[in-house]
Short mmCIF file of the C-alpha atoms (twelve columns), coordinates in Angstrom:
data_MODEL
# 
_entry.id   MODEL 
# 
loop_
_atom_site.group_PDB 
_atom_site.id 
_atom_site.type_symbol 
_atom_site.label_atom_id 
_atom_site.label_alt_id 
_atom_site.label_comp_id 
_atom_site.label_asym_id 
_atom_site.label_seq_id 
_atom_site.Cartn_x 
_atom_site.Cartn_y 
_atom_site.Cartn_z 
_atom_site.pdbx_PDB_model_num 
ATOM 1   C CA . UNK A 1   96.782  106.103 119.807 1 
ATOM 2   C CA . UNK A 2   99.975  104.524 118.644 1 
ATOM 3   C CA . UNK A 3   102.228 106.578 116.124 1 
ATOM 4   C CA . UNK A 4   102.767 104.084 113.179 1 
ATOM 5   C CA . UNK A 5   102.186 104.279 109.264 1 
ATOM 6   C CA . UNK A 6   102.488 100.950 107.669 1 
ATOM 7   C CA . UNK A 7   104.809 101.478 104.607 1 
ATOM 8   C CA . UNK A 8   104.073 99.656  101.653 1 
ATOM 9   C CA . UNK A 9   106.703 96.626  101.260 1 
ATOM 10  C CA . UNK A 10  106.969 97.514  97.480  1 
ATOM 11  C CA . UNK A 11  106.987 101.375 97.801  1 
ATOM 12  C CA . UNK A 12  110.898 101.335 97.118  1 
ATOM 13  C CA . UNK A 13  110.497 98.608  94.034  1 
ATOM 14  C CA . UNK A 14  107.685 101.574 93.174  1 
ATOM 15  C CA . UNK A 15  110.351 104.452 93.172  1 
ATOM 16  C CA . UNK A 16  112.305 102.857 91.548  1 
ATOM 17  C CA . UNK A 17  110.293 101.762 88.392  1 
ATOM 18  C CA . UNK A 18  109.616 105.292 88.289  1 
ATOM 19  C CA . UNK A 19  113.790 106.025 87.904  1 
ATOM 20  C CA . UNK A 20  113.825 107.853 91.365  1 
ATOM 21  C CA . UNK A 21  117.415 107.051 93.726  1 
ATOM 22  C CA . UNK A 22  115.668 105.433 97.112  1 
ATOM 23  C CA . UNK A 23  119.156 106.024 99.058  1 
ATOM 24  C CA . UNK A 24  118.790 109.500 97.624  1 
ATOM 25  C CA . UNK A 25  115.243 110.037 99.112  1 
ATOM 26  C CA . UNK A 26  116.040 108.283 102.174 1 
ATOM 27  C CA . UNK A 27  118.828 110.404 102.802 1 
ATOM 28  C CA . UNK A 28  117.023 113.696 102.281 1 
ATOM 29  C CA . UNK A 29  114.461 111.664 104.574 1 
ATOM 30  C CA . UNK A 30  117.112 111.635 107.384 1 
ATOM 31  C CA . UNK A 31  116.109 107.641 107.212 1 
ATOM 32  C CA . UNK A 32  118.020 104.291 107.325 1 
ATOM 33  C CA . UNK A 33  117.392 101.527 105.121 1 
ATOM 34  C CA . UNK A 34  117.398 98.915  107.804 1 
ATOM 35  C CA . UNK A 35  114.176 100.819 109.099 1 
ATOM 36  C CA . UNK A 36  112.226 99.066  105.990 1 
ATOM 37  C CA . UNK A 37  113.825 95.814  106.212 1 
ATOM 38  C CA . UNK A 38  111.438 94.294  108.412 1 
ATOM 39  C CA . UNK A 39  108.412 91.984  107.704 1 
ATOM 40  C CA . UNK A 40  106.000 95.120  108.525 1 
ATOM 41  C CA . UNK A 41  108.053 98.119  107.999 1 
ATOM 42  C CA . UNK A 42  105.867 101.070 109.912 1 
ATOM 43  C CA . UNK A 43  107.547 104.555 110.579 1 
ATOM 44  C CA . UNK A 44  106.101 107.687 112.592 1 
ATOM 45  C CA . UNK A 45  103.419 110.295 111.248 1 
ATOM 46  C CA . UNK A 46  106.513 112.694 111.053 1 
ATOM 47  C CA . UNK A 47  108.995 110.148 109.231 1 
ATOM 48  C CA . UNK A 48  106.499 108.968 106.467 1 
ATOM 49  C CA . UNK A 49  106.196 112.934 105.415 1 
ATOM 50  C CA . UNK A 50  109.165 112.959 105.350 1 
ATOM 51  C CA . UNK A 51  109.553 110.188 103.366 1 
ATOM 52  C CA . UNK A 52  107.225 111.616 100.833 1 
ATOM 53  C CA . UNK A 53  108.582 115.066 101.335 1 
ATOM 54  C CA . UNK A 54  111.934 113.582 99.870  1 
ATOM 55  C CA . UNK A 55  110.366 111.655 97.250  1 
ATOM 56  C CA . UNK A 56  108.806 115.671 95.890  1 
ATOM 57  C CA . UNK A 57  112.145 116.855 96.276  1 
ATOM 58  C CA . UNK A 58  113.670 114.028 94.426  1 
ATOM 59  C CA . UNK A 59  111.373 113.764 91.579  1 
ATOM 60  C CA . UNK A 60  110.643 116.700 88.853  1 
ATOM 61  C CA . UNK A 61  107.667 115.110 87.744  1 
ATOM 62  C CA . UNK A 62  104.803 116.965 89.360  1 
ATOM 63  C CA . UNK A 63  102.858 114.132 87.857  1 
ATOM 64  C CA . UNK A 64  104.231 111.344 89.780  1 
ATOM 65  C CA . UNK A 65  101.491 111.277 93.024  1 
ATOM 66  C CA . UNK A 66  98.553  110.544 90.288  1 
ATOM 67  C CA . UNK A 67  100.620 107.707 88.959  1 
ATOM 68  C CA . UNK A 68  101.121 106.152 91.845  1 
ATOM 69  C CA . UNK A 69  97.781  106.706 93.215  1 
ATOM 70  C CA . UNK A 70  96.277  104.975 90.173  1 
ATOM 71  C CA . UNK A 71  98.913  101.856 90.896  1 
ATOM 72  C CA . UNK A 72  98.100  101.391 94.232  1 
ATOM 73  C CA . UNK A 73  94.875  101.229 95.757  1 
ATOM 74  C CA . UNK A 74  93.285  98.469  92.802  1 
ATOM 75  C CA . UNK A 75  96.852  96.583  93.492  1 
ATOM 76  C CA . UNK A 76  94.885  92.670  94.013  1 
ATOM 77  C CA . UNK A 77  97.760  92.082  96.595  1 
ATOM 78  C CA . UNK A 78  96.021  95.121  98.821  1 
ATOM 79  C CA . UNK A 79  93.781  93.752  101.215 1 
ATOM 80  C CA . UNK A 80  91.524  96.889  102.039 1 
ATOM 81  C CA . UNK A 81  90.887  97.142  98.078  1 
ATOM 82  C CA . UNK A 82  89.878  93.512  97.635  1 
ATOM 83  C CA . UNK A 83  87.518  94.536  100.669 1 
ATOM 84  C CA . UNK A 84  86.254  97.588  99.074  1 
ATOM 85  C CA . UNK A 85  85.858  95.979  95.419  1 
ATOM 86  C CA . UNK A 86  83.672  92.957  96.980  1 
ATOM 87  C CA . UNK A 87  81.572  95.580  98.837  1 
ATOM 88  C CA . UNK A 88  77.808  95.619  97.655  1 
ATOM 89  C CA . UNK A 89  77.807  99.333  96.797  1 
ATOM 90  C CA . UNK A 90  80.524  102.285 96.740  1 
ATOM 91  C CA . UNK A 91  79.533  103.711 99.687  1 
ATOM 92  C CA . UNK A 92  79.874  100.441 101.433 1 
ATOM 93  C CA . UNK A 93  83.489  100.267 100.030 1 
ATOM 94  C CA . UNK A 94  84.839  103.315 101.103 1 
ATOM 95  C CA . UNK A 95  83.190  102.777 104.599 1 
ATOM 96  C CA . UNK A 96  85.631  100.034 104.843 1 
ATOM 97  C CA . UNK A 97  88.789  101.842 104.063 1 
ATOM 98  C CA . UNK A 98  87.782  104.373 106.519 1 
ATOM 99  C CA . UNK A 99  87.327  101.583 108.986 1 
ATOM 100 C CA . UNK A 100 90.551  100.130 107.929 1 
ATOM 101 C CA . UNK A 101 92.590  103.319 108.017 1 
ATOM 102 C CA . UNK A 102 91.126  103.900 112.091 1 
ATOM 103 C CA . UNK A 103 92.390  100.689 112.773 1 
ATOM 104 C CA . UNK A 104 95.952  100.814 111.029 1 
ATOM 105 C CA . UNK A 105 97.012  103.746 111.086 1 
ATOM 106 C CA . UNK A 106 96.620  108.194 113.011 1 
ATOM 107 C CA . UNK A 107 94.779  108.416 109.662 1 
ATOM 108 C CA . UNK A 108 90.903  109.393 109.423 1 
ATOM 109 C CA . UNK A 109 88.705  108.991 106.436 1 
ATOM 110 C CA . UNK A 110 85.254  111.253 107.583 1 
ATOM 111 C CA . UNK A 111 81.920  110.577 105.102 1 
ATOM 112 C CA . UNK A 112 79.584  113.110 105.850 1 
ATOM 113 C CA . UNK A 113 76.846  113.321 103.373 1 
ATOM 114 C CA . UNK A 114 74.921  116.728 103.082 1 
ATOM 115 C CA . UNK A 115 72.785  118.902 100.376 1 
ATOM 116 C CA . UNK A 116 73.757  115.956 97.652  1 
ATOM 117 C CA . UNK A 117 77.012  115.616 98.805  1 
ATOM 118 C CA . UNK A 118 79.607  112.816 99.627  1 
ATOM 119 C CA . UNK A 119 82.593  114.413 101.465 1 
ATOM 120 C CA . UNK A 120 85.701  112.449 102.247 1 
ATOM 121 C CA . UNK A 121 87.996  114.562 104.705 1 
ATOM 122 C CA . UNK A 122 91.239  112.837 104.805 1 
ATOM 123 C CA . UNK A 123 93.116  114.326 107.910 1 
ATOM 124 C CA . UNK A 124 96.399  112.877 110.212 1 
ATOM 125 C CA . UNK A 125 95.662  112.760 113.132 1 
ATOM 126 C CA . UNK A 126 98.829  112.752 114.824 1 
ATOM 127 C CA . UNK A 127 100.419 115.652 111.949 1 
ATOM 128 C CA . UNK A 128 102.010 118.559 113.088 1 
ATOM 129 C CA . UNK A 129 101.801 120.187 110.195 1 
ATOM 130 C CA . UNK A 130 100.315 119.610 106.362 1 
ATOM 131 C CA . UNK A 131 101.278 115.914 104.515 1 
ATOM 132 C CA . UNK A 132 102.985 116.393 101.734 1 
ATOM 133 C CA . UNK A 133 101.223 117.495 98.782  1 
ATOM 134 C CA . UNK A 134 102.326 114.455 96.585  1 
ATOM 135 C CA . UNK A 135 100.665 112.066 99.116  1 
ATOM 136 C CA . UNK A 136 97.823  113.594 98.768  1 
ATOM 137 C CA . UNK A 137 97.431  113.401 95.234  1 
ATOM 138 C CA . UNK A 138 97.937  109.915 95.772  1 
ATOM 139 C CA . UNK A 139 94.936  109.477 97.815  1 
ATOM 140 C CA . UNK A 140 92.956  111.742 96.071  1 
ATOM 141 C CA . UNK A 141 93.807  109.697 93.023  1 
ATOM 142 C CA . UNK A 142 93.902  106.742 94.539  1 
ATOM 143 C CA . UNK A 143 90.199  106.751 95.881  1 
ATOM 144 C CA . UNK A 144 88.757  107.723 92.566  1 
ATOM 145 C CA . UNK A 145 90.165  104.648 90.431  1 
ATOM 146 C CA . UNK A 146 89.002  102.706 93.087  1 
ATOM 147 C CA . UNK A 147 85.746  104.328 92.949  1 
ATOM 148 C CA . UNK A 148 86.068  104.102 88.633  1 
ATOM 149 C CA . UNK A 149 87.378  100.211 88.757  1 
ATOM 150 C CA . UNK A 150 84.968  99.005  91.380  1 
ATOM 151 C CA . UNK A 151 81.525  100.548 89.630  1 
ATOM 152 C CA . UNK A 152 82.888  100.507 86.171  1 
ATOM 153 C CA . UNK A 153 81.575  103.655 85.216  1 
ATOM 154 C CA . UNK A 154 83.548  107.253 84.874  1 
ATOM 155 C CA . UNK A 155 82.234  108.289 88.105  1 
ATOM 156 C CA . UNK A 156 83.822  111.673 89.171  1 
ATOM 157 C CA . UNK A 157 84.553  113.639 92.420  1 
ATOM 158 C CA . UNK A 158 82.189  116.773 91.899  1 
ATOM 159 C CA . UNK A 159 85.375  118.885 93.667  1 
ATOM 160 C CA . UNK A 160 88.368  118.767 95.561  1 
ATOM 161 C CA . UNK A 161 89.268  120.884 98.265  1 
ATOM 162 C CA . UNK A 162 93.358  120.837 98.717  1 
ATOM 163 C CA . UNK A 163 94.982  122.828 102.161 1 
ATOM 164 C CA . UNK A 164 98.011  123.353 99.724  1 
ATOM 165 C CA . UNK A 165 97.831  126.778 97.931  1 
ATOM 166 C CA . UNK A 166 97.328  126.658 94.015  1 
ATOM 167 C CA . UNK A 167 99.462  124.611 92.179  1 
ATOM 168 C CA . UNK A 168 99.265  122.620 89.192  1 
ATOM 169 C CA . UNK A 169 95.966  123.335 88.266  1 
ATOM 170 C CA . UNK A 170 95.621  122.363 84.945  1 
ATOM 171 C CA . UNK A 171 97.492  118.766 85.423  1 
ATOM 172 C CA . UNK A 172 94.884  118.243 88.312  1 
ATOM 173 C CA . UNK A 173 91.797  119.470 86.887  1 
ATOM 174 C CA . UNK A 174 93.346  117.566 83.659  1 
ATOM 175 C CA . UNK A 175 93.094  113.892 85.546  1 
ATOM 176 C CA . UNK A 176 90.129  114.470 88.017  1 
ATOM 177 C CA . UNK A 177 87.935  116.414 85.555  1 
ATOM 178 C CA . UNK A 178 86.305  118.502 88.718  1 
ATOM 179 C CA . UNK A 179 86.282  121.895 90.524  1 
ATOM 180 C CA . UNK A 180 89.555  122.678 92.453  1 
ATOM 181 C CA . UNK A 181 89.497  124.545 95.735  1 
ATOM 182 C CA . UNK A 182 93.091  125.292 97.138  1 
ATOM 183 C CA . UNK A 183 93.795  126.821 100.765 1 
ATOM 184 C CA . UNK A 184 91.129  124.809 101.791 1 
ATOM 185 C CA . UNK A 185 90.609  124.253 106.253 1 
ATOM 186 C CA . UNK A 186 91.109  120.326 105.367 1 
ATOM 187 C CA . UNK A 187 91.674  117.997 102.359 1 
ATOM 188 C CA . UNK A 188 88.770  117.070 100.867 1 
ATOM 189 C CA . UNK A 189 87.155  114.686 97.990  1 
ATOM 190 C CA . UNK A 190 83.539  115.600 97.007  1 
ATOM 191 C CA . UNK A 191 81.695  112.719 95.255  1 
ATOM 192 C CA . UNK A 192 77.670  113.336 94.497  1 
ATOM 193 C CA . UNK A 193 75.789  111.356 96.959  1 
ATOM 194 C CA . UNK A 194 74.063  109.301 94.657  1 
ATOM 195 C CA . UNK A 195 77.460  107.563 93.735  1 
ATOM 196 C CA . UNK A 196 77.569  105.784 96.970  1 
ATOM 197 C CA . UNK A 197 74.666  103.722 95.521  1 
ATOM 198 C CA . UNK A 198 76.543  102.578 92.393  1 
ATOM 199 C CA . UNK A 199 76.955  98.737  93.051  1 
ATOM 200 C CA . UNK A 200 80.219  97.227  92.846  1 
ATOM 201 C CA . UNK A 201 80.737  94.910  89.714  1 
ATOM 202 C CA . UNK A 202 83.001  92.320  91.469  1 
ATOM 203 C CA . UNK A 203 80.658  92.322  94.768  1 
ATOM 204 C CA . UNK A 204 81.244  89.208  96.283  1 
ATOM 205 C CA . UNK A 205 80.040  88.231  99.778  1 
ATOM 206 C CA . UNK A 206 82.687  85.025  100.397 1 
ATOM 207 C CA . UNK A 207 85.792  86.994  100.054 1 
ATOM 208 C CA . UNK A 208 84.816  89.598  102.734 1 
ATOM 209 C CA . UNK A 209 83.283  86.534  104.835 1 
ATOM 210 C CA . UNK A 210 87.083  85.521  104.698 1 
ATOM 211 C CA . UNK A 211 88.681  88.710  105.072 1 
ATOM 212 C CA . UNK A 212 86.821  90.907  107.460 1 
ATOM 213 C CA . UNK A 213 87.324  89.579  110.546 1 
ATOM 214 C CA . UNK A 214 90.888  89.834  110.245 1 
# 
C-alpha cells in the first residue's frame, strides 16, 4: 500500500480565504512549498497531519474544521461528490466514497450496519498515531452536508464517537445536533439505518456511466 494523500489543489487558496499565513503553517509543518506545486500534489500519512496539525496551531478558531468540511465535499469540481450526489440512494453514495478513498488514498471508510445502525469508522491506515482533530471535524462535517445536500432533507448522524478527549462540546453538538462520545477506540459517524434509503435528489445514471470507470 503506497503512502500518499492527495492534497486538495485549492486547500492553500482555502486557508487563505479563511485569513490563515500558508508559509506560516507550512513552516510549523516542517514543509516546502515546491512540494504542492505539482499537477497532483500528494504528501505522506505523516506530512498531511502535519499539515493539518499546523493549520490547528495556526488558527484560533476552533470552528474552522466545520467550515471547511461544509465547503468541501458538495464542491461540483470534486469528483467523488458528483459520484455520490448522482447515486440512487445515500447508502449507495457513501459506498462510493469509501470505494474511492481505498483506491486513493491509506484511508478506510467501514459501513457496518447493526441494531438500526449506520456506522462510518473513518481510520488511517498507515497513522502512527491520532489525525488531527480539525481533520476530523472536517470529515465528520463534511459527510453530513453531503448526506443533507444530496437527500435534501435535515438528515442527522444519531452520534459521533471522537478518539480525541472532550473538547468543544457545545460548538459540536451545536452544528451536528447528535450525541457526542469522546475517547472513543476509533472515529466514528452514526447515521440511523433507514437513512441509507433516502434517494438522492440529483440521481442521475449518465454522469456516473461517465465517471465511474475512471
Amino acid at each position: 500500500m503506497a503512502d500518499l494523500v492527495p492534497i486538495p489543489l485549492d486547500l492553500f487558496e482555502r486557508l487563505q480565504r479563511a485569513g490563515l499565513d500558508v508559509d506560516s503553517i507550512l513552516r510549523r509543518a516542517k514543509l516546502p512549498r515546491s512540494r504542492f506545486s505539482v499537477a497532483k500534489p500528494q504528501g505522506t500519512t505523516a506530512e498531511f497531519f502535519a499539515l493539518w496539525r499546523a493549520v490547528e496551531e495556526e488558527s484560533d478558531d476552533p470552528g474552522l474544521g466545520l467550515r471547511i468540511g461544509v465547503e468541501v465535499l458538495p464542491d461540483e469540481d470534486n469528483v467523488v461528490s458528483i459520484a455520490a450526489m448522482h447515486s440512487v440512494t445515500l447508502g449507495e453514495g457513501l459506498q462510493k466514497l469509501a470505494r474511492y478513498k481505498r483506491l486513493v488514498c491509506p484511508e478506510r471508510i467501514s459501513i457496518d450496519v447493526e441494531d438500526g445502525e449506520a456506522r462510518l469508522r473513518f481510520e488511517w491506515l498507515l497513522a502512527e498515531d491520532a489525525p488531527p482533530s480539525l481533520l476530523t471535524d472536517i470529515i465528520f462535517a463534511g459527510v453530513t452536508n453531503l448526506a443533507q445536500r444530496g437527500t435534501m432533507t435535515p438528515v442527522k448522524p444519531l452520534r459521533l464517537e471522537f478518539i480525541r478527549r472532550r473538547a468543544n462540546e457545545r460548538m459540536l453538538r451545536r452544528h451536528f445536533g447528535c450525541e457526542l462520545q469522546f475517547d472513543a477506540p476509533h472515529d466514528v459517524l452514526v447515521f440511523d439505518e433507514d437513512a441509507l434509503a433516502l434517494p438522492m435528489v440529483h440521481r442521475n445514471a449518465q454522469p456516473l456511466a461517465v465517471l465511474l470507470p475512471g
